[in-house]
Each structure stands twice: as structure tokens, then as C-alpha cells.
Coordinates of C-alpha atoms in Angstrom, one line a residue:
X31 CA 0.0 0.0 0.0
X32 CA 1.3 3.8 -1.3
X33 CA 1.9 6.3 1.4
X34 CA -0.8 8.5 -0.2
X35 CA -3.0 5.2 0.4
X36 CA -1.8 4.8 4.0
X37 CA -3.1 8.3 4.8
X38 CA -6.4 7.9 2.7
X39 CA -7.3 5.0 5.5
X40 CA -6.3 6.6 8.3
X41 CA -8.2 9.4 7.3
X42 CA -11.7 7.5 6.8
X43 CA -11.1 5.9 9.9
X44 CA -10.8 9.4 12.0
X45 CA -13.7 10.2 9.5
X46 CA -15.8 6.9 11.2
X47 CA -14.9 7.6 14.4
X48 CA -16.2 11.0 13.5
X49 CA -20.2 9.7 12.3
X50 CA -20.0 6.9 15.4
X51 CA -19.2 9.1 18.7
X52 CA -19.7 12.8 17.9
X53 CA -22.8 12.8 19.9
X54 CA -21.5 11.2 23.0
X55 CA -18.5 13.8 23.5
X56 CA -18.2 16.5 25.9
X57 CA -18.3 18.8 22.9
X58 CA -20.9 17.6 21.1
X59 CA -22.0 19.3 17.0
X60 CA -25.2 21.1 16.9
X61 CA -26.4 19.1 14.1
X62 CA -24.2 15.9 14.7
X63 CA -22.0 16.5 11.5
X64 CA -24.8 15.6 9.3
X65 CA -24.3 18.2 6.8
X66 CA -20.6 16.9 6.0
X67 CA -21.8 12.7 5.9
X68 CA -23.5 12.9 3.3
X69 CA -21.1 14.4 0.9
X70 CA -18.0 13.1 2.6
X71 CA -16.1 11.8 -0.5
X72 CA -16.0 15.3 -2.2
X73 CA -14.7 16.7 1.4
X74 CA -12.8 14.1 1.7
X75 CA -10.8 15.6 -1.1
X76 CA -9.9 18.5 0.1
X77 CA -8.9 17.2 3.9
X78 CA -6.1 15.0 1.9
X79 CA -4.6 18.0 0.0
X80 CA -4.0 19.5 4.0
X81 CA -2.6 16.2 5.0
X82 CA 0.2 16.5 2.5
X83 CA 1.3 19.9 3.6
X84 CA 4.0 18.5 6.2
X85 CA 3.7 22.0 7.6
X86 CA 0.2 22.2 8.4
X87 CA -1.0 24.2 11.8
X88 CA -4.7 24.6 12.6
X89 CA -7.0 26.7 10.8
X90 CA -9.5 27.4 14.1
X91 CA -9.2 26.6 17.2
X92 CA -11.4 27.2 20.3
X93 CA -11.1 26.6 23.8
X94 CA -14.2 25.6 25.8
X95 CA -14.0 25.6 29.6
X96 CA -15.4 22.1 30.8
X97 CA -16.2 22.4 34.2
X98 CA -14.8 19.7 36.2
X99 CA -16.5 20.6 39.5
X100 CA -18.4 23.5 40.9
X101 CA -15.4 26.0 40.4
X102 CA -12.3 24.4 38.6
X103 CA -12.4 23.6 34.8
X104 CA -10.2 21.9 32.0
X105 CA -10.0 23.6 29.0
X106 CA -11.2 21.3 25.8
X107 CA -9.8 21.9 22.1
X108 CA -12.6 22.6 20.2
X109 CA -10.7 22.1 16.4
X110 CA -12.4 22.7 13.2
X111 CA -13.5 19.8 11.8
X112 CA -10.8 19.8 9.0
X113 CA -8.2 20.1 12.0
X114 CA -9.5 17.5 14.0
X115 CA -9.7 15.3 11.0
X116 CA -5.9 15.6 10.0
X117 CA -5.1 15.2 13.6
X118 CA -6.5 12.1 14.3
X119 CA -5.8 10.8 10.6
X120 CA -1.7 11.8 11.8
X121 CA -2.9 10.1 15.1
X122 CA -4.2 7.2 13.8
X123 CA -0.7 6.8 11.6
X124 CA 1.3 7.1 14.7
X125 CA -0.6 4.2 16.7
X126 CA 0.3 2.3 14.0
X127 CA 4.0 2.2 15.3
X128 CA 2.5 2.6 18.8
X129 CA 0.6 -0.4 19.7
X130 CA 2.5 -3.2 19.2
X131 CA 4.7 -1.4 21.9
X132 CA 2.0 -0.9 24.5
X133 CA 1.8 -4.1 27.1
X134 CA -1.1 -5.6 28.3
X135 CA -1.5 -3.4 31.1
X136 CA -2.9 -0.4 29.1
X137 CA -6.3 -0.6 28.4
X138 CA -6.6 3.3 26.6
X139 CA -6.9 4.7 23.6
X140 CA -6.2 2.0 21.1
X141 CA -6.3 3.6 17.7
X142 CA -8.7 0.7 16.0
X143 CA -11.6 1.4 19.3
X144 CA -14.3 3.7 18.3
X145 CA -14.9 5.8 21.6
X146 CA -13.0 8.7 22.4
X147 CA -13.0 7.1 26.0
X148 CA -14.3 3.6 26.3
X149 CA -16.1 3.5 29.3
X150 CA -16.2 -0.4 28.6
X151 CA -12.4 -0.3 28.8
X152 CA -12.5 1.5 31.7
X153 CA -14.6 -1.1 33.7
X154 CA -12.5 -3.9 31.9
X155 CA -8.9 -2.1 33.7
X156 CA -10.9 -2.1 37.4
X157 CA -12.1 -5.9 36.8
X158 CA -8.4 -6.9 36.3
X159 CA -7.2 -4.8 39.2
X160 CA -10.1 -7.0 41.0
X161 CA -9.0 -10.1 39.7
X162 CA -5.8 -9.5 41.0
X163 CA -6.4 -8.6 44.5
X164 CA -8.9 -12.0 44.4
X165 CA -6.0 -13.9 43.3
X166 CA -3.8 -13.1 45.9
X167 CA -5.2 -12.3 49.1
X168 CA -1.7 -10.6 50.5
X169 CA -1.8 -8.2 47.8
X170 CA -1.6 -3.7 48.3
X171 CA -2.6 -1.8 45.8
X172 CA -1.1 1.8 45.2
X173 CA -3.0 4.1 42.8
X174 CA -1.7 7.3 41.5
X175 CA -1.9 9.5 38.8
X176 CA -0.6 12.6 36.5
X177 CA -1.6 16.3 37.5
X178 CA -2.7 18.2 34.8
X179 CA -1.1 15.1 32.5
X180 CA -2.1 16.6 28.5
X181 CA -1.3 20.1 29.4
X182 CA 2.6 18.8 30.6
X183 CA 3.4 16.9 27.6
X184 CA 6.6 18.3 25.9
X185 CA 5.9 18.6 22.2
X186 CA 10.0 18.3 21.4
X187 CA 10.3 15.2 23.9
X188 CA 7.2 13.7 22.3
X189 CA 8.7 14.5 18.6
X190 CA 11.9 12.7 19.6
X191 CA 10.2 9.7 20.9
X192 CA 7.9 8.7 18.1
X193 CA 11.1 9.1 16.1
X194 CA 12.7 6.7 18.1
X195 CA 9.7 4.3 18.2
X196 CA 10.0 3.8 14.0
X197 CA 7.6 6.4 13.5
X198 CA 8.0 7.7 9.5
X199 CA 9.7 11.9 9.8
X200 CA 7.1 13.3 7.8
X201 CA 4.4 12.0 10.4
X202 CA 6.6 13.2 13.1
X203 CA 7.4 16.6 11.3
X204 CA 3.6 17.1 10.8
X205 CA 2.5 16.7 14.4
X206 CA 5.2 18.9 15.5
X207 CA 4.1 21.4 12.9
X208 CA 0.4 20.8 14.0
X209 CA 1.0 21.1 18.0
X210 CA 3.3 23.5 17.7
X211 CA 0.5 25.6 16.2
X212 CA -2.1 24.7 18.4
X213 CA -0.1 26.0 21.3
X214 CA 0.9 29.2 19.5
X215 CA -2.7 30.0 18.8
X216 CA -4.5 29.4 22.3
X217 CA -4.0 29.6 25.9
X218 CA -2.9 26.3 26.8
X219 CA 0.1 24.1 25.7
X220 CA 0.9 20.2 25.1
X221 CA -2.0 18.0 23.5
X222 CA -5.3 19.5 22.3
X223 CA -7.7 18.1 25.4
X224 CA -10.4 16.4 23.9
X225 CA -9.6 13.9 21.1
X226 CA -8.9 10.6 21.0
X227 CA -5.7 11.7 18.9
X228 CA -4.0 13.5 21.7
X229 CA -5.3 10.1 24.2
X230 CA -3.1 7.8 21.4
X231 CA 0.0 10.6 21.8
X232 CA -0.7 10.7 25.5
X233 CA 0.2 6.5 25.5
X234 CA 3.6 7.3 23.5
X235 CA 4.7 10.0 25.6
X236 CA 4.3 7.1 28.9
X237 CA 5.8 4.6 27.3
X238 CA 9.5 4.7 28.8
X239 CA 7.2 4.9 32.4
X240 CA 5.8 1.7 31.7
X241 CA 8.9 -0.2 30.6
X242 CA 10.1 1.5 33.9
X243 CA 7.7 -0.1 35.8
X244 CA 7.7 -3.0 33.8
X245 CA 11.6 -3.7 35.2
X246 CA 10.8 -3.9 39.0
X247 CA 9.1 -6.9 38.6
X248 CA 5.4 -5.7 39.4
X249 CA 1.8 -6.2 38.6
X250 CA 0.3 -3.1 37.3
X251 CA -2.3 -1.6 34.9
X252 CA -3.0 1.8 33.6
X253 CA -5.9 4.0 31.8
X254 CA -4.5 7.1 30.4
X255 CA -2.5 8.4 33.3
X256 CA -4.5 6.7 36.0
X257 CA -1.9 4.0 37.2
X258 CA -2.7 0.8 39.7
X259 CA 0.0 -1.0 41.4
X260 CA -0.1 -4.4 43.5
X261 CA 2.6 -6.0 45.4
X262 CA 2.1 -7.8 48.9
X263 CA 5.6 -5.5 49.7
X264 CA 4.2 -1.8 51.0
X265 CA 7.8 -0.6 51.0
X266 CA 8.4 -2.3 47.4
X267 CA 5.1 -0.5 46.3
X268 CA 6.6 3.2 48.1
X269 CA 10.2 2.8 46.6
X270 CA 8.0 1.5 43.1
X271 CA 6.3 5.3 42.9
X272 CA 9.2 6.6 44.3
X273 CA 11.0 6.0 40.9
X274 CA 8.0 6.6 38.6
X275 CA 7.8 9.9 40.2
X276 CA 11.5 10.8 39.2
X277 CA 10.7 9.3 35.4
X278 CA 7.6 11.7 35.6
X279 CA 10.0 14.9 36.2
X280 CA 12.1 13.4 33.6
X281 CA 9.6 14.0 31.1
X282 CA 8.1 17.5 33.2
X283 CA 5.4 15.7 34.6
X284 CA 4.1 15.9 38.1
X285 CA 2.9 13.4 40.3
X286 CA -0.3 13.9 41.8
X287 CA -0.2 14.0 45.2
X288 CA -4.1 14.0 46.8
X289 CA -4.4 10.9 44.4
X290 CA -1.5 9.2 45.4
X291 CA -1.8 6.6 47.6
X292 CA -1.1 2.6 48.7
X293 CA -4.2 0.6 50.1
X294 CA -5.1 -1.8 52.4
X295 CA -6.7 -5.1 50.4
X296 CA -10.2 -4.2 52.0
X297 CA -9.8 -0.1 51.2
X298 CA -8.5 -1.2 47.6
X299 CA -11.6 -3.9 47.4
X300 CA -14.1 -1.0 48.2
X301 CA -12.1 1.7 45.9
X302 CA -13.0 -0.6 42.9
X303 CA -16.3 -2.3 44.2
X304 CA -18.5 -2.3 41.7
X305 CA -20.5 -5.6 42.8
X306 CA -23.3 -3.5 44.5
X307 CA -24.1 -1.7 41.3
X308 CA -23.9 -4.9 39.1
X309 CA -26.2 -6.1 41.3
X310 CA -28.7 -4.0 41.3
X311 CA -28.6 -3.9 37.4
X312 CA -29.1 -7.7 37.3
X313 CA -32.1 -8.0 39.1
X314 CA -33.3 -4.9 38.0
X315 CA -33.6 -7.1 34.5
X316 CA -35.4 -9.7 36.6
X317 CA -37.8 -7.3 37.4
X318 CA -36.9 -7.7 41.3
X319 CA -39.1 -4.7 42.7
X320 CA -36.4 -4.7 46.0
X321 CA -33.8 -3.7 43.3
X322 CA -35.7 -0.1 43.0
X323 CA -35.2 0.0 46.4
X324 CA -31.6 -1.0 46.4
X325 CA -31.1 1.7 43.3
X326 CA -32.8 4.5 45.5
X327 CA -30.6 3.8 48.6
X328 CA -27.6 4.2 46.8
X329 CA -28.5 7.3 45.1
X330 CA -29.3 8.8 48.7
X331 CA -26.2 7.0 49.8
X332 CA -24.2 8.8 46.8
X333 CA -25.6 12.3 47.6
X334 CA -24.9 12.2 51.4
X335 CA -21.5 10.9 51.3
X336 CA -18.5 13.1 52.1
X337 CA -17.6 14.1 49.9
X338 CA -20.3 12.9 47.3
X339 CA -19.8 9.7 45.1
X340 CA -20.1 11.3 42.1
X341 CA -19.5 8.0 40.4
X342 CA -22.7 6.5 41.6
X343 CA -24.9 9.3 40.9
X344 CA -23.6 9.2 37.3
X345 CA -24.5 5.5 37.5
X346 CA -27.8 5.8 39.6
X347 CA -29.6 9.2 37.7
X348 CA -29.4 7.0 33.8
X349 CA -30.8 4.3 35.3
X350 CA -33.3 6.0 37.1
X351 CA -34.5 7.9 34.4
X352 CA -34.1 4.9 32.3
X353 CA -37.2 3.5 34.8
X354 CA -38.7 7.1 34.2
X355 CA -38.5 6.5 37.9
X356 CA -38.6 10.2 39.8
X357 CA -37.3 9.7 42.5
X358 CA -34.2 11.9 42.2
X359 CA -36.5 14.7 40.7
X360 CA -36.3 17.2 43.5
X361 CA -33.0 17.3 44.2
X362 CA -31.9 17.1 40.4
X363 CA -33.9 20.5 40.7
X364 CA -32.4 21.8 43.5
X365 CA -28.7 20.8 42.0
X366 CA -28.2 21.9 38.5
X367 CA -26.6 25.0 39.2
X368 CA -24.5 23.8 42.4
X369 CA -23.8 20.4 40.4
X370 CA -23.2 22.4 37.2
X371 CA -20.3 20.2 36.0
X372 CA -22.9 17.0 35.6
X373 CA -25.7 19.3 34.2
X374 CA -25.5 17.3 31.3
X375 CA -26.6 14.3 33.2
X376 CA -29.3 15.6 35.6
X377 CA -30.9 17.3 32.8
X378 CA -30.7 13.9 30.8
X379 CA -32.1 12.7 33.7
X380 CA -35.0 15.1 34.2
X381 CA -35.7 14.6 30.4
X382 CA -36.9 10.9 31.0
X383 CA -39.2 12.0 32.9
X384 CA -41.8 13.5 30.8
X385 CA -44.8 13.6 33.5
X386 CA -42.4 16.6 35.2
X387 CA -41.9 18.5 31.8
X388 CA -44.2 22.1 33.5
X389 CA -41.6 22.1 36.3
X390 CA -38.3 21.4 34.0
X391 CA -39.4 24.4 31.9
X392 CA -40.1 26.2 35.3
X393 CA -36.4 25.5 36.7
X394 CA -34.7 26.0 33.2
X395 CA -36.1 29.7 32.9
X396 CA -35.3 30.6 36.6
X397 CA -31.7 29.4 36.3
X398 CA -31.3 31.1 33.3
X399 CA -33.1 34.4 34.4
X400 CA -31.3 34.3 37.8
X401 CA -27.7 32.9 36.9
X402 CA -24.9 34.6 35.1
X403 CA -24.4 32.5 31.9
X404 CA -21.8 33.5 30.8
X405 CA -20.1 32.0 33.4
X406 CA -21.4 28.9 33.2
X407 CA -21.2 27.9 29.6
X408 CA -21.6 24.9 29.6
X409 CA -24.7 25.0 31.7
X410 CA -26.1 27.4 29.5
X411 CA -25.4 25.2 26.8
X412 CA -26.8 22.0 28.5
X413 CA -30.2 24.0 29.0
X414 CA -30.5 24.8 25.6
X415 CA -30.1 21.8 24.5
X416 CA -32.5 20.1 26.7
X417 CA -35.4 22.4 25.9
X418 CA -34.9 21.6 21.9
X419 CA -34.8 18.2 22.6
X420 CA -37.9 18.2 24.9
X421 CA -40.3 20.6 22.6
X422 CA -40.4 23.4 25.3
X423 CA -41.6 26.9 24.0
X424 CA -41.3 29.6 26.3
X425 CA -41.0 33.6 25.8
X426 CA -38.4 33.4 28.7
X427 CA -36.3 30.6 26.9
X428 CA -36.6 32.5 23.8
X429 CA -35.9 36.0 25.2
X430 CA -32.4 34.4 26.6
X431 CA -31.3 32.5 23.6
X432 CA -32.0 35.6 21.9
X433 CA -29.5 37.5 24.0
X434 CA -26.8 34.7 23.9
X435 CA -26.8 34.9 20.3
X436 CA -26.2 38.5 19.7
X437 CA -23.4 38.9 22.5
X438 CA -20.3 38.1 20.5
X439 CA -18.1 38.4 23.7
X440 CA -19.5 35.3 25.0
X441 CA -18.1 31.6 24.1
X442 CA -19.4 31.0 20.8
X443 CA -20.5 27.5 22.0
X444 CA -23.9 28.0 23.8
X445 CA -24.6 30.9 21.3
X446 CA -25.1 28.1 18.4
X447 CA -27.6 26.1 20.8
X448 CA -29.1 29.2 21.7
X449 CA -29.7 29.6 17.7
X450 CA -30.8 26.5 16.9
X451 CA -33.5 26.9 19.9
X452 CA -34.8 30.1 18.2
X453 CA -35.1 28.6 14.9
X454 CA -36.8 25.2 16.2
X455 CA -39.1 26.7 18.6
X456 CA -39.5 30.9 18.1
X457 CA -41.9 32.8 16.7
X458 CA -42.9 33.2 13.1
X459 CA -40.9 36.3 13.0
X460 CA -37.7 35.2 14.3
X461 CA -36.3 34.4 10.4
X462 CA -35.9 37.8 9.6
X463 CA -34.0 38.4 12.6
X464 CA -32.0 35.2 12.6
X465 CA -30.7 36.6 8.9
X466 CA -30.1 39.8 10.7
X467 CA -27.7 38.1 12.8
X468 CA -26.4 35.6 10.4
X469 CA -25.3 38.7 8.5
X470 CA -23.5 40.5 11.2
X471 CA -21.9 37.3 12.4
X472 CA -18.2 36.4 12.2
X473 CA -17.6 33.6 13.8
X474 CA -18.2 30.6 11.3
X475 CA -19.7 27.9 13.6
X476 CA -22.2 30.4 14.7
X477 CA -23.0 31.3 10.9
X478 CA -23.9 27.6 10.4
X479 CA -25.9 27.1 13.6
X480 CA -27.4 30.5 12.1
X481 CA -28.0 29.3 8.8
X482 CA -29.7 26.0 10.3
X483 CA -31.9 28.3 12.5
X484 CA -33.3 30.1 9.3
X485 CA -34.1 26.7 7.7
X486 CA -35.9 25.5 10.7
X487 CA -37.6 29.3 11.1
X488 CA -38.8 28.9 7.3
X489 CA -37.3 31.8 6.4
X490 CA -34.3 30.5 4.0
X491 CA -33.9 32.6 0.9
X492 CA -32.8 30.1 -1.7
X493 CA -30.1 32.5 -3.5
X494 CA -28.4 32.3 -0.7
X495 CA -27.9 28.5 -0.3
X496 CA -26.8 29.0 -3.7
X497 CA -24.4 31.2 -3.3
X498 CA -22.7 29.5 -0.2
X499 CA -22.3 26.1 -2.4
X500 CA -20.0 27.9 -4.4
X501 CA -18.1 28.9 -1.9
X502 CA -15.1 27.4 0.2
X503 CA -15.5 27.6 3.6
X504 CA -17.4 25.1 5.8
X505 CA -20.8 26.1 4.9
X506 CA -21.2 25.2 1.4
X507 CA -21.3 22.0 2.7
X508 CA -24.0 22.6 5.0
X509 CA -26.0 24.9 2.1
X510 CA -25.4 21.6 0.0
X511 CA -27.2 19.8 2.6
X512 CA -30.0 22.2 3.9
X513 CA -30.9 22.4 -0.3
X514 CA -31.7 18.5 -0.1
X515 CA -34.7 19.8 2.0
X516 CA -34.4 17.8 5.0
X517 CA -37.5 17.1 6.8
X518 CA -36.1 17.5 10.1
X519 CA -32.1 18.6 10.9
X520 CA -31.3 16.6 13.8
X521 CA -30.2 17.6 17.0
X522 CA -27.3 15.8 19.2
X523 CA -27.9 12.2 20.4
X524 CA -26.9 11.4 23.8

């Protein structure tokens, strides 16, 4: 196979990957990419004259604060979809070199998996750790991690490892080229936060820590930069972390501390215990009616904790709502703002649960009347996108998205939800003033969540669809596609 073939393949696999997961990301598309699907193989085009330029940097990038609890964020790469496709299509041709080197005992980011983070892979690293500690009942666990890991990744350390690993110079020369522009054009350094590409770079860069560990003769396993160690030796497992820490500075990483630790067998047992949630999903499929019960103590049992177990309310609230089971209702209410960071889950949540629907529109217009969005993005965002997908029509909804979309100096992100909300669910007049807007706009992601909103408004002047086929940015594609005459544009899946 030709080089020029090579990169064709990796690029329709970042193009699949693309089409199969885009909804479930943190940074889902407003209209889940479906105006680029159907005419991918003209697009496609294009995207491989960029992947030949060996000095390619990104086009667009923007950052988009993801909360990570009520007051500290991460900040995720939002690429253009041109970027992220040469990034992952580079990616992709690195793992290629890559994986064979990994051992066992990472269960991340393998370039052939589909999800940006496998939650089944996840669950498949804690049942080993279990396995383990079952095995050998003398064994301690130590569990650490990397503190702000993607951000501390040295582009010229990483450039001179893949070269090392057999990885071809023009690969290596592009993503030095690429990340080398990403950090010159945004706030941030090391790899774009975010895609599965920089998750597949991420394993590279913590290779020579695993062939470390892999020398001191001890079990261990690792998910990204989350690391699990067993020995029955405590002072085996100290002097063990001891040394990965020094490797870590070796390569300008930190350790981190608060999740550094070595556990007892019973404190390691409950760390990974999943049995009690297992359980409750089995005889929930019986049809058990105790196993409501058993699902509703450990919600309450999640919210009381100190701190909270935020991993068993993100397991409790989809399967309650799966039930349509309100039982969580109230405080889901009382928690959106205060939980902000899992508003996309409560809201999820409160969506399954149609009988509530008056007093979700209730709570959704006071915490947008009351709360300054503009902090809270990605709330904002979350609400909007909730009331599309749930029908709501409200002059208090409409009013807000109304003034999301014409403040520029806010994150362009909830302003494109906050469009599509007008044009699926405003007034009869609102496609005059969504062309208003679409006129005045910069920012090009907005003009297409614009130009979707005047299709859904009714108000779509034909010339102009035209006109923007023939064009060569982004939205001809999308003008291509809104001409088919779509009976209904969708909306992300989750």
C-alpha cells in the first residue's frame, strides 16, 4: 500500500470515528455532522490535499472551559473539523508504530476502538485490578496519577520519541508542525484536550514509564494516566512510585499528590467495588421490585456521602431515568446550578421523565433568568439543548437565547444552541431576525448554527444557499445539505 493510500485510510477511519461518537463527547455538534456525511467523498478531497502539507498548523481553534467541578475547569480543544480530521488521521498513523509497543496493562486509547473514552475499557482495567487482589489475598494496591497530564506533555520530547519508536519523519514533522501551532494560537500548551488523537499521543509520551515499571518486577495496569500498582511488599510498592515519580520529572510531569496513595486489600476492594451496582442492574432485569429500592438507597447514599460519590450518581440518575423513575427529581432540581459540571446528566435525567416536563421548563427559565451565563457555559449550553430536545416553547427561553446569540463576547458555544433553539421553537418572525444576525456574524460555527436556525424558522432565501455552495469555507457543505430539503435537521444524540 502507497503512502498516499496509507493516509487515505487513516483518514476515513478518523472520518468513522467521527459519524460513530460525535454525539456522546463533551463537545458535542449542533447538528451531529450531518451536513458533512452525506457528501464526505468530495470533502474528503480537500482534507487530503492539507494532509500532504508536512507543515500544516490549525485553521480554528477554540477553547471551551469544561467544568470539572463547581469552580475548577479543563480547558477542551474545540478544532475545526478539517483540523480534528488531519489530527486524528496523523494520530491514527502514529498508533500504527505505537501499539504493538504498548503491554497488556494499558487498556486506553487503542487507535482501532471507536470511543473517544471507552467506558467499557475502563470497567474492563478495574475488573483486572479486581482479579488481582482475588487472586492473591496478600496483595496492596497503590494508585496514582498525572496532575494536569495533556497540558505537561513536551511537544519536542514527544517529537523525539515517536522518532525513536519507528515512527515515519514526515508523520513526526507534521505533528510537531500541528502542536506546535495549536499551542501558539491558544491559551494552553501540550496536546489538544479532547480527542482521541492527543489520548493515542498521551500513550507514546508514557511509554518509557511503563517499561520502567515493567523492570521492577510488578503487577500493574494503567488507563491514560491513571496508574494501579499491587505488590504484597508496602515498601516495594513506596520505593515503586518513588522512581515513577523521578521518570515523571524526567519527562516534566508531576505526580499527583491527593491521588496518590497505597491501600489496604479491604480499602482497595471498596475503591474498585463495583459488585453493588452490578447487582442491582441484574435483578433490575429480573424485574426484582427490591432492586428499586436498592437503586434508591444508593442514590441517597451517593448524595450524602463526604464528599459525594459522584460515580454513583452518574450511574444511579441513567438508570433511574431509564425506569422514568422520579425519584431523584427534586433534588436534580435543586442541583443543576450547584452540580453544574454533571448538568448534562441531571438534565438527561429530568428529560426521561416527561410527566415533570411544566416544572423542568419552570427550573430551566429561573436558572437562566437568575444565573450569570456567561459564566457557566456549559450550563447554559446543557439547558439549551434540553429544551430543543424536549419541545419546550417559552417567551423566557426565547428572550435568553435571543441575547446569547447577539453577545459576541461570550463563548461561541452556547450561542449556536441558543440559535438552533430560536429557529426550532421561536416565533414566526424570528427568520428575519435570525438573517439579521447571520449577517452581522463572524464567527463561522455560529453562521452555520445560524443558517440551520433560518431553515428551521422557514425563512431561507434560496439564493443564498446558492451562493454559499460555491463557496469554500465550511458552509457550502451545509448549504449543499440544507438544499436536499431535510424534513427535520437533527439535534445531538446522547
Amino acid at each position: 500500500m502507497t503512502g498516499s493510500q496509507l493516509r487515505s485510510r487513516f483518514l476515513d477511519r478518523a472520518a468513522e470515528r467521527l459519524w460513530a461518537v460525535e454525539g456522546r463527547l463533551d463537545l458535542p455538534d449542533v447538528i451531529n455532522f450531518r451536513d458533512l456525511r452525506p457528501f464526505w467523498k468530495d470533502y474528503r478531497s480537500e482534507v487530503l490535499e492539507h494532509l500532504r502539507n508536512i507543515q500544516y498548523t490549525p485553521n480554528h481553534i477554540e477553547l471551551v472551559e469544561h467544568p470539572k467541578d463547581y469552580i475548577s475547569t479543563r480547558p477542551l480543544a474545540r478544532l475545526s473539523v478539517q483540523d480534528r480530521l488531519i489530527y486524528e488521521a496523523l494520530s491514527f498513523e502514529v498508533a500504527e508504530s505505537i501499539d504493538p509497543l504498548l503491554s497488556d496493562s494499558v487498556f486506553n486509547h487503542r487507535s482501532r476502538h471507536r470511543s473517544v473514552h471507552s467506558v467499557a475499557d475502563w470497567k474492563l482495567m478495574r475488573k483486572r485490578a479486581r482479579e488481582f487482589l482475588s487472586a492473591d489475598k496478600g496483595l496492596l494496591m497503590a494508585k496514582t496519577d498525572i496532575a494536569s497530564f495533556y497540558e505537561h506533555v513536551e511537544i519536542d520530547v514527544l517529537s523525539m520519541d515517536l522518532a525513536a519508536f519507528g515512527v515515519g519523519e514526515d508523520v513526526v514533522t507534521q505533528l510537531w508542525s500541528f502542536l506546535n501551532g495549536f499551542e501558539r494560537q491558544c491559551h494552553t500548551w501540550g496536546l489538544p484536550q479532547g480527542s482521541a488523537a492527543s489520548g493515542i499521543l498521551a500513550n507514546a509520551y508514557l511509554l518509557p514509564v511503563d517499561n520502567l515499571i515493567q523492570q521492577f518486577d510488578i503487577r500493574f495496569i494503567r488507563y491514560s494516566d491513571d496508574m494501579y500498582l499491587f505488590d504484597s511488599n508496602e515498601e516495594k510498592l513506596r520505593s515503586t512510585l518513588q522512581r515513577i515519580n523521578r521518570a515523571f520529572r524526567a519527562r516534566h510531569l508531576n505526580m499527583s499528590a491527593p491521588k496518590t496513595r497505597i491501600l489496604a486489600r479491604k480499602d482497595a476492594e471498596e475503591h474498585l467495588d463495583d459488585m453493588r451496582k452490578d447487582l442491582i442492574l441484574y435483578f433490575l432485569g429480573l424485574g426484582k421490585p427490591w432492586a428499586v429500592k436498592d437503586l434508591q438507597d444508593l442514590f441517597i447514599s451517593a448524595v450524602n456521602a463526604t464528599p459525594p460519590n459522584e460515580r454513583d450518581i452518574k450511574f444511579s440518575l441513567p438508570t433511574l431515568g431509564y425506569r422514568k423513575d422520579d425519584f431523584a427529581f427534586s433534588w436534580a432540581l435543586d442541583s443543576i446550578k450547584s452540580w453544574h459540571h454533571l448538568s448534562a446528566r441531571i438534565l438527561r435525567y429530568l428529560e426521561k421523565l416527561p410527566h415533570k416536563r411544566k416544572d423542568l421548563q419552570v427550573i430551566l427559565e429561573k436558572i437562566l433568568d437568575q444565573v450569570p451565563t456567561v459564566d457557566y457555559p456549559f450550563l447554559e449550553r446543557n439547558i439549551f439543548e434540553t429544551a430543543i430536545r424536549c419541545g419546550i416553547r417559552s417567551d423566557v427561553l426565547r428572550a435568553k437565547a435571543w441575547l446569547a446569540v447577539r453577545d459576541r463576547n461570550r463563548s461561541n458555544y452556547p450561542r449556536e444552541f441558543a440559535a438552533r433553539y430560536i429557529g426550532r421553537l421561536g416565533n414566526s418572525i424570528d427568520g428575519q431576525l435570525l438573517k439579521m444576525e447571520y449577517e452581522g456574524e463572524s464567527h463561522i460555527d455560529v453562521r452555520r448554527a445560524l443558517l440551520v436556525a433560518m431553515y428551521e424558522a422557514d425563512y431561507m432565501p434560496a439564493e443564498l444557499l446558492k451562493n454559499l455552495e460555491n463557496g469554500s469555507t465550511i458552509l457550502k457543505w451545509t448549504a449543499k445539505y440544507l438544499l436536499r430539503a431535510p424534513d427535520e435537521v437533527p439535534i445531538p444524540k446522547f
